[in-house]
Structure formats: structure tokens, C-alpha cells
Amino acid sequence: MSKIKLSKKYIGIFLVLCCIVSFAQKPSVAYYKIRNTENYTDTNKICAVEELLKKHLTDKDSLQYGIDLTAFSFWLYKNKHFDIGTLKSEKAVKFFRTFIPKNEKLYTYNLGLLADFYSRIEDYASSNDIHFKILRIKENKNKLGEIYKKIAINYNLEANFHVATTYFLKAIEEFRKEQKYRKLFDTTLLLSDNYQNILDDENIIKGIESLKKLDTIKNKIDYSLLDEYLIHQRLGNLYNYENLFNPCASLPYYKKALSIAKELNNNRILCLINNNIGYVYRNIDNDSTLFYFKKAFTYTHNDKNLNATVLSSLGLAYLDRKEYDKAYKSLNLSLDKLKTNFKKTKLTDKQTIKLSDQNLGIELLKNIAITQIKRYEDESSKELLEDALFYLKQADQQIDLIKLESTHQESKLFWRGLASDIYINLVKICYLLNDPELAYYYLEKNKALLLLEDLTKERSKTFFNVPDSIIKRERSFKRKIARIQNKPLSQKYNDETRSLQLFDIKEQYKSFLDSLQNKFPKYYKYKVKTNILPYKKVIKEASKTNSTFIHYILNDESGYGLIISKNKQALFEIHNIPLIQKYISKFNVLASKPFTSKIDQTAFQKVSKELHNKLLPENIFYDNRGKIIILPDENLLSIPFEILIQKNEKYLVEDYLISYAYSISFLEQNTDLKRTHQKEFLGFAPINYKNLNTLTKSSTEINTAAKKFDSDILLKEEASQQNLLNSLADYKIIHLSTHANANDSITPWIATSTKNITLNDIYSTKNNAELVTLSACNTSLGKLQKGEGVMSLARGFFNTGANSVVSTLWKADDQSTQEIITDFYTYLKEGKSKPEALRRAKLDYLKNHSLSEVSPYYWSSLVLIGNPEPMYSSINSWFLLVGILTSFLFIFILHKKNSKK
């Protein structure tokens, strides 16, 4: 360990000397004298060097000024004077950028040092901007691995884990080429940590696989006991992931790491490994948990970060034991260790705590609030709820800051998932405080916020006058990225190969965006801030349209709903969530297939009534026979509310107009988006497929629908991938009758006569549709992204411009779908609103069929998402023309009579 520290201590000095030797000059004698004066404090040395640098400028010895400034910047970095060091390093970079004769090595060294300073002051974005600049300097091609590694570490530190993965892999590739096995080993360890942070099954497995690969290079490095410890400790962390393994699977690795830690006798690693073992026992034996956490605390000594980590663990152990006072004290002490401002005083809601570790800090803020909520359940003190509300608001502000700085979709989705747990606790407090207005705000933040951001960004392109040619070029890069993402994995083309291919194209895309920053600086530096529709405006809209909005939020333990209508705004609790989830699973199984017996029908009716009672409680839900706009959450996204059975034994659809929305704010702002379409209707049906069943009725469906509109049709060979992608922007109505599929493990796709169109492809397109009809299977399904919604084909079309989408919740039946869609268009053309047109089409189907054919499977899969307004006038155009001519004639006759008078 001492050898490692010694080498790190002098490596910077060595680099400075190398650069200075190459410049044929070294720091001045006066500089060395100041730096080596033993009775000077650091403050004295800083002041003295400042005076020396001024003297160099006065004497017009600018070269010596640059050399001494470089050495001084490094000394400040080594002695952890990061704030003042950053300023001096910026001056050094500026000096050598303009100094003649140019010295690329010294300029590059100062750039690298400045990037390290930025990283130290937690300005990771600026640090990476400098690293990207260094990458463009040809002389640094032999240092690519190290630069990629630093970029990856920065992305990891700002919790941009998905992007960090790509750069870690690129660094590993370079180190392998350069045969720098020590660096390859260390970077792989960092990569395994990064995989763990992503918190999903796929990446946990990748983390384990990456560590196992290290066996092949152990004999190529000076493999130490510390290396052995780190591998076992990392494997323990990965196997401790609860969704994939039994937590006990991690214990053998942790126990082995603990025995090595004792041999190394290093307090830090003894602390961390005991803390990790404590977490394994949380779900097994609380006494053992507390024992290991307390043991870990004995090794923290004066290390502030270790103190914060273990105090947080102790707080959770006390929370599990329902010792809430101890939990609150431990968690708050941990938070104090992380605060870099307002350590002693209480903040207001408008101020934000600054934290040295945002990941741990956000978790602490959430757990302190949960502790106060638990205490409230025992003591019923309103002050406890208000305290919990304060901490959760702070956690929300922290996530907003991270999300605002993040430019990558995967990272934003990661943080949306973590935020979801915060929002449900915030809504719980609002329920207990009877504050529906504040609950509405956090319910909206929990729904499709990134979709709303994308919409805001799309509108900003017009505002900032970004030319169409630039927007098309940007989309072309997205299409190239989509093509790589769509390539199937195999033994020869594995996930790592795909990641490296994506890295290359994304680097080109980044260079393209960087090149535009000078031309359109306001747009490309614009931070998207989404506006949530004001609560009072929602009530006004509900009153004006006679609508009822029903907003849901739930997780595995809790659930809440908010009803907003003209006469009623109320929060309600959904009780017994595990039972609700069982009902939903059973409901979906029964609804997504035809009834084959009276037993099936009776079972469905029973579970449908139960869900109606739980999700639309009688004391909350007003029976006003109006419009209902459902904003579902989690697995409620998979059920059509239309077939919930009321007390009067009728389906909900028989009495109400029902539609769905991602969020009220998105619904309102998406409606306002300007759409320009040259043509009315596009019908698309490949009919015949290479590896899928022929859909003979899709031709009839398209042709029948097309007769009602001024239409273009793409059938058979013409229904190709490229023809569809090229046509999407031109039509008011887009109707796709084809095969499709989606679930939580595959990328959603739509079949064409050539290649499938995936969700990734759709994201790289643009449409101007008032309505997209997806007459295919499972088009509302996809991966459920916690806190954001389902990543479905329907969402993809909203993301790229659609105002409303008709999509399916399960496998569509050809015949019944054709009948309902045909009638839907008939009513739509007559001027009915979209949900009214779909409702009437479904009721007509029920009226004209009997027995098994009226099973919900046949008619309830189609749902309307988005804007519910009519698309056509209810007044017949001929009658309108006759009325206008009659009016003109009347005015003409009246004018004649007046003239004669």
C-alpha cells in the first residue's frame, strides 16, 4: 500500500518535469525557494508565489511566468487547494494556448490538470469538455485509454452510469491494445462497480462476467492481496442484488473479503466490508445486521465519508427495528457529514442542501422522511409530517438538479425511477395533510416528465430558428444509432461489440452538436425546463369540458388516487396493494382471451367489480355521466378501465367516455403543438410476411377505412420500412394494420414487408399526425420504466409528434378489430370526439354480437391515448354551404329592398 501511495505522490511532479524539460526551462529558483520554505504555511506560500508571478509579468518574463504558474497549479492540486487551483490552472491554459512559440505538450498538460481540477470541484461536465478537447489533439493518441477512463469516472460520479459504461469499455479496449494490463485490471474493477450502480438484472450479470474475465490477466500483473480483496468484495456486492440472487449468495465472497481485510489490517476496507455484510443480514437477522454495522463504525475513525456511510446504515437498522428516535438521529448525523452548506441551521423550502455525495444524500433525505412518517403513524403529530415533507422536497430538488445537468436519456430514466419512490411518499404526506393541490404537482412529476421535456425541446427548435437541414442531419444520426441498436446479438456480435460501435457513432454525433454550438448557442445550451399545468387551470378545464381526471400512483406497498372534476377534488388511498396486484394479474389473464365457459365469465365479472370498487371508490367518484381521463401508473397501465363493472352491472364504457393520458401537462402542451400535414389519411398493411402469419383481413380494414378520407394506401410490397418512415410526416391520420409485438424484455417492433420498425427507429422520425391508429398486437405494451411509464410503440409516436393514438393492450383479433375501427372512423368523420367515436363503435359491436363474441377480448383491447377532441365538424359540409349561400341571398334581397326605399 505504501508503494502505491508513493508512486501517486510523485507522478505529477514527474509529469511537470517532463513537460518543463521539453520546454528547455524549469521553474525559477525563487519559486523553489518559496515552495520549500519550511516555516511557511500554505497561505504564506500562496501569497508569496502570487507576488512572484506578478514580478514575472512586470519584468516581462512571460515564459518564466507560464512555467512557474504551471508548477504552482500542480502544487495547489497536490495540496488540495482546489478552488484557487482551478483559477490558476485556467490562467495557465489560457497562457499556453496563446503563447508563441507554441508548445503542445505543456499546453496539453495544463489542459489535463485543469480537467482534474474541475473533477475535484465536482464540475464533471466541464472536466469532460476538457478531456474531449484533449482527445482531438493528435499527440495524445497514445494516452487514449487514460483519457477515456477519466471521462468514464466523471460520468460515473455524476450518476450518468449508462454513458460511463461506454467509456469504461472504450478505455478497456485501448488498454488491451496498449498491453497495459495493470490499468486494464483496475478499470475493469471500476466498470463492475458502474454496472452495479445501474440496478437491473442485465447489468448485474455483466458486472459478474467482467470480473471473471480478470482471471486471464492475473499472471500479467503484480497481483496483490489487495487485488484479491477487491475482486471478492465486488462479487459480493453484485451477488447481493436482491432481484436476481438470494442475498445469501453474496456471503461467501464477503466472508473471504473480510478475512483478507483482516490480513491487510486496513481500517477503510475493514469498515466497508463489515458494512456490506450488515446489509446482507437486513432481511435475515436484524441483530446480526446491527452487529456488523456497529463493527464497521469502529473502523471509521475520523473519515467523514466513512462516518456518513455507516451512520446511514445504522439508521436503516434502527428503522427496521422500529426504534425511530435512534433512526432519525443516526440518519441526520450522516446527512450532516455530507452537507457542504447550512450545516447548523434549518433550511427553507426554497433553499437546497449542497451534498458532497448526492447518491447517498438523496437516499438519506428519503429515509429521514420515511422515519418521520412512521413516527407520525404512532404519534399523529402534524409537525412530523411537515418535517418529512421538507426532507422529501429536498430530495426532489437534488434529483431535479441532476436531471437538468444530464444530457443522456438512459441516465434520466435511471433518476426518474429513483424519484418515483420519493413522489409516492410525497403524495402519501399530501393525503395525510389533505392537500390535493400539492399532491397533483407530484403526481404530474411522476408521469412521463421526460416525454414532456422532449416536447418542450421540440418546440424550442422553432423558437430558436434551427434550420430544417440541421434537424434532418440530427435525425440521420439518430437513425444510424437505431440501426446499431436493432442489430441482433450473437456470439460474434456481443453486447460489448455493440457498445463500442455505438461509441463511435455517438462520438460523431457529439462532434456534430459541438460544431453547431457557435451557430446556435442558445438552443444547444438550452436547459429544458418543463412546466406543469397549474392546478386551478386543470379544474377550469375539467369544468369547461365536463371531464373527470383520475390520477394514480402506486408501488408494491402503497397506492393513491386523485380525482379532479368540476365539483370534486379529492385524494383517496388504495388499500391492500398486494391484493390489487393479484386482481390485476387475474383480470388481464381473463380479459385477454375469449370466454370459453360460464365459469370464465363469472370469474371475470367478480374481479372486474372488485377492481372498480378499489380504484373508483363510491364515496369519491361522482356519477356525472361525463368524460373520464385516466392517468394510470405501474401495472394499472395494462388494464382497460372501460370493462370495469359498476354496481348497476354495466361496463364503465356504457355510461362514460373514457380516454387515457400520460400526464395532464403533456396532454395540454401536446395539443398546442403546431402540426402541418399535406395529406389526410395513410393506410399501411403489408398483408404477407416472410416469417409471420398472413393478415388477409388487414387489406379489407385499410380499404374500407380509406374510403372515408382523401387517402393514400401502402399495401403488400409497397408497405416497406423505408416507405413508411418516409411518409410519417405528411399525414393527418396514420393507420397501421400489421403485426407488432412488445413486452418488458424486447424492444417493441412493427412488421413491414421488408424489415421491422422498432421503437428506436420511431424515435428518429417526425410525424404531424392528429391521430395514429395502431391496429396491431400489444402496441400499448413495452418495458415499464418506473416513474415514467411504458416504453411502448404508442409512446414512440407521441414522442415524435402525434396528438392522439389508438393502440392495443393485447393480441388483436382481426375481424372484431376491423369492425370496430371501421365504425370508429365513421363516427369520427361525423364530428364525434375521439373517445365518443371509439365508445360508440364498441357498443355497436356488443349490440351486433352475442355469446363468446362479446368477450372483452374481442372489443376492449383498443384504447385511446391523448387528445380527446373531435377532428371533424359535426355539421355536414353540404348543409354548411347551403346555409352560407342562403344567408348571402337573404342579405342581397334585404339590401335590394333598402335600396328601393
mmCIF file with all atom_site columns, N, CA and C in Angstrom, residues 506-530:
data_model
loop_
_atom_site.group_PDB
_atom_site.id
_atom_site.type_symbol
_atom_site.label_atom_id
_atom_site.label_alt_id
_atom_site.label_comp_id
_atom_site.label_asym_id
_atom_site.label_entity_id
_atom_site.label_seq_id
_atom_site.pdbx_PDB_ins_code
_atom_site.Cartn_x
_atom_site.Cartn_y
_atom_site.Cartn_z
_atom_site.occupancy
_atom_site.B_iso_or_equiv
_atom_site.pdbx_formal_charge
_atom_site.auth_seq_id
_atom_site.auth_comp_id
_atom_site.auth_asym_id
_atom_site.auth_atom_id
_atom_site.pdbx_PDB_model_num
ATOM 1  N N  . LYS A 1 506 ? -21.828 7.698  -31.717 1.00 0.00 ? 506 LYS A N  1
ATOM 2  C CA . LYS A 1 506 ? -22.224 8.749  -30.773 1.00 0.00 ? 506 LYS A CA 1
ATOM 3  C C  . LYS A 1 506 ? -21.152 9.826  -30.652 1.00 0.00 ? 506 LYS A C  1
ATOM 4  N N  . GLU A 1 507 ? -19.882 9.435  -30.821 1.00 0.00 ? 507 GLU A N  1
ATOM 5  C CA . GLU A 1 507 ? -18.804 10.425 -30.832 1.00 0.00 ? 507 GLU A CA 1
ATOM 6  C C  . GLU A 1 507 ? -18.945 11.346 -32.046 1.00 0.00 ? 507 GLU A C  1
ATOM 7  N N  . GLN A 1 508 ? -19.307 10.766 -33.196 1.00 0.00 ? 508 GLN A N  1
ATOM 8  C CA . GLN A 1 508 ? -19.535 11.591 -34.389 1.00 0.00 ? 508 GLN A CA 1
ATOM 9  C C  . GLN A 1 508 ? -20.719 12.532 -34.161 1.00 0.00 ? 508 GLN A C  1
ATOM 10 N N  . TYR A 1 509 ? -21.754 12.007 -33.537 1.00 0.00 ? 509 TYR A N  1
ATOM 11 C CA . TYR A 1 509 ? -22.948 12.814 -33.239 1.00 0.00 ? 509 TYR A CA 1
ATOM 12 C C  . TYR A 1 509 ? -22.593 13.960 -32.300 1.00 0.00 ? 509 TYR A C  1
ATOM 13 N N  . LYS A 1 510 ? -21.777 13.665 -31.293 1.00 0.00 ? 510 LYS A N  1
ATOM 14 C CA . LYS A 1 510 ? -21.368 14.706 -30.343 1.00 0.00 ? 510 LYS A CA 1
ATOM 15 C C  . LYS A 1 510 ? -20.535 15.789 -31.033 1.00 0.00 ? 510 LYS A C  1
ATOM 16 N N  . SER A 1 511 ? -19.641 15.360 -31.908 1.00 0.00 ? 511 SER A N  1
ATOM 17 C CA . SER A 1 511 ? -18.822 16.331 -32.656 1.00 0.00 ? 511 SER A CA 1
ATOM 18 C C  . SER A 1 511 ? -19.708 17.225 -33.522 1.00 0.00 ? 511 SER A C  1
ATOM 19 N N  . PHE A 1 512 ? -20.753 16.622 -34.111 1.00 0.00 ? 512 PHE A N  1
ATOM 20 C CA . PHE A 1 512 ? -21.698 17.392 -34.924 1.00 0.00 ? 512 PHE A CA 1
ATOM 21 C C  . PHE A 1 512 ? -22.398 18.452 -34.071 1.00 0.00 ? 512 PHE A C  1
ATOM 22 N N  . LEU A 1 513 ? -22.870 18.049 -32.879 1.00 0.00 ? 513 LEU A N  1
ATOM 23 C CA . LEU A 1 513 ? -23.546 19.001 -31.996 1.00 0.00 ? 513 LEU A CA 1
ATOM 24 C C  . LEU A 1 513 ? -22.589 20.088 -31.513 1.00 0.00 ? 513 LEU A C  1
ATOM 25 N N  . ASP A 1 514 ? -21.353 19.676 -31.203 1.00 0.00 ? 514 ASP A N  1
ATOM 26 C CA . ASP A 1 514 ? -20.347 20.661 -30.755 1.00 0.00 ? 514 ASP A CA 1
ATOM 27 C C  . ASP A 1 514 ? -20.088 21.703 -31.843 1.00 0.00 ? 514 ASP A C  1
ATOM 28 N N  . SER A 1 515 ? -20.081 21.250 -33.108 1.00 0.00 ? 515 SER A N  1
ATOM 29 C CA . SER A 1 515 ? -19.802 22.169 -34.206 1.00 0.00 ? 515 SER A CA 1
ATOM 30 C C  . SER A 1 515 ? -20.912 23.197 -34.390 1.00 0.00 ? 515 SER A C  1
ATOM 31 N N  . LEU A 1 516 ? -22.097 22.898 -33.877 1.00 0.00 ? 516 LEU A N  1
ATOM 32 C CA . LEU A 1 516 ? -23.234 23.803 -34.039 1.00 0.00 ? 516 LEU A CA 1
ATOM 33 C C  . LEU A 1 516 ? -23.380 24.804 -32.901 1.00 0.00 ? 516 LEU A C  1
ATOM 34 N N  . GLN A 1 517 ? -22.604 24.596 -31.833 1.00 0.00 ? 517 GLN A N  1
ATOM 35 C CA . GLN A 1 517 ? -22.790 25.450 -30.663 1.00 0.00 ? 517 GLN A CA 1
ATOM 36 C C  . GLN A 1 517 ? -22.457 26.909 -30.946 1.00 0.00 ? 517 GLN A C  1
ATOM 37 N N  . ASN A 1 518 ? -21.543 27.162 -31.864 1.00 0.00 ? 518 ASN A N  1
ATOM 38 C CA . ASN A 1 518 ? -21.230 28.550 -32.210 1.00 0.00 ? 518 ASN A CA 1
ATOM 39 C C  . ASN A 1 518 ? -22.338 29.191 -33.051 1.00 0.00 ? 518 ASN A C  1
ATOM 40 N N  . LYS A 1 519 ? -23.007 28.356 -33.874 1.00 0.00 ? 519 LYS A N  1
ATOM 41 C CA . LYS A 1 519 ? -24.060 28.887 -34.738 1.00 0.00 ? 519 LYS A CA 1
ATOM 42 C C  . LYS A 1 519 ? -25.383 29.078 -33.987 1.00 0.00 ? 519 LYS A C  1
ATOM 43 N N  . PHE A 1 520 ? -25.690 28.120 -33.103 1.00 0.00 ? 520 PHE A N  1
ATOM 44 C CA . PHE A 1 520 ? -26.960 28.178 -32.369 1.00 0.00 ? 520 PHE A CA 1
ATOM 45 C C  . PHE A 1 520 ? -26.710 27.966 -30.869 1.00 0.00 ? 520 PHE A C  1
ATOM 46 N N  . PRO A 1 521 ? -25.943 28.848 -30.244 1.00 0.00 ? 521 PRO A N  1
ATOM 47 C CA . PRO A 1 521 ? -25.549 28.638 -28.851 1.00 0.00 ? 521 PRO A CA 1
ATOM 48 C C  . PRO A 1 521 ? -26.734 28.598 -27.887 1.00 0.00 ? 521 PRO A C  1
ATOM 49 N N  . LYS A 1 522 ? -27.759 29.394 -28.146 1.00 0.00 ? 522 LYS A N  1
ATOM 50 C CA . LYS A 1 522 ? -28.890 29.449 -27.218 1.00 0.00 ? 522 LYS A CA 1
ATOM 51 C C  . LYS A 1 522 ? -29.660 28.136 -27.210 1.00 0.00 ? 522 LYS A C  1
ATOM 52 N N  . TYR A 1 523 ? -29.821 27.521 -28.398 1.00 0.00 ? 523 TYR A N  1
ATOM 53 C CA . TYR A 1 523 ? -30.560 26.264 -28.459 1.00 0.00 ? 523 TYR A CA 1
ATOM 54 C C  . TYR A 1 523 ? -29.751 25.106 -27.875 1.00 0.00 ? 523 TYR A C  1
ATOM 55 N N  . TYR A 1 524 ? -28.489 24.981 -28.286 1.00 0.00 ? 524 TYR A N  1
ATOM 56 C CA . TYR A 1 524 ? -27.716 23.810 -27.886 1.00 0.00 ? 524 TYR A CA 1
ATOM 57 C C  . TYR A 1 524 ? -27.219 23.879 -26.438 1.00 0.00 ? 524 TYR A C  1
ATOM 58 N N  . LYS A 1 525 ? -27.335 25.048 -25.813 1.00 0.00 ? 525 LYS A N  1
ATOM 59 C CA . LYS A 1 525 ? -27.005 25.150 -24.385 1.00 0.00 ? 525 LYS A CA 1
ATOM 60 C C  . LYS A 1 525 ? -28.279 25.295 -23.551 1.00 0.00 ? 525 LYS A C  1
ATOM 61 N N  . TYR A 1 526 ? -29.404 25.190 -24.229 1.00 0.00 ? 526 TYR A N  1
ATOM 62 C CA . TYR A 1 526 ? -30.685 25.391 -23.564 1.00 0.00 ? 526 TYR A CA 1
ATOM 63 C C  . TYR A 1 526 ? -30.980 24.215 -22.634 1.00 0.00 ? 526 TYR A C  1
ATOM 64 N N  . LYS A 1 527 ? -31.249 24.524 -21.369 1.00 0.00 ? 527 LYS A N  1
ATOM 65 C CA . LYS A 1 527 ? -31.633 23.506 -20.401 1.00 0.00 ? 527 LYS A CA 1
ATOM 66 C C  . LYS A 1 527 ? -33.152 23.407 -20.398 1.00 0.00 ? 527 LYS A C  1
ATOM 67 N N  . VAL A 1 528 ? -33.669 22.232 -20.751 1.00 0.00 ? 528 VAL A N  1
ATOM 68 C CA . VAL A 1 528 ? -35.110 22.069 -20.880 1.00 0.00 ? 528 VAL A CA 1
ATOM 69 C C  . VAL A 1 528 ? -35.774 22.098 -19.504 1.00 0.00 ? 528 VAL A C  1
ATOM 70 N N  . LYS A 1 529 ? -36.622 23.094 -19.304 1.00 0.00 ? 529 LYS A N  1
ATOM 71 C CA . LYS A 1 529 ? -37.380 23.190 -18.060 1.00 0.00 ? 529 LYS A CA 1
ATOM 72 C C  . LYS A 1 529 ? -38.854 22.984 -18.395 1.00 0.00 ? 529 LYS A C  1
ATOM 73 N N  . THR A 1 530 ? -39.420 21.943 -17.848 1.00 0.00 ? 530 THR A N  1
ATOM 74 C CA . THR A 1 530 ? -40.812 21.627 -18.164 1.00 0.00 ? 530 THR A CA 1
ATOM 75 C C  . THR A 1 530 ? -41.740 22.371 -17.205 1.00 0.00 ? 530 THR A C  1
#
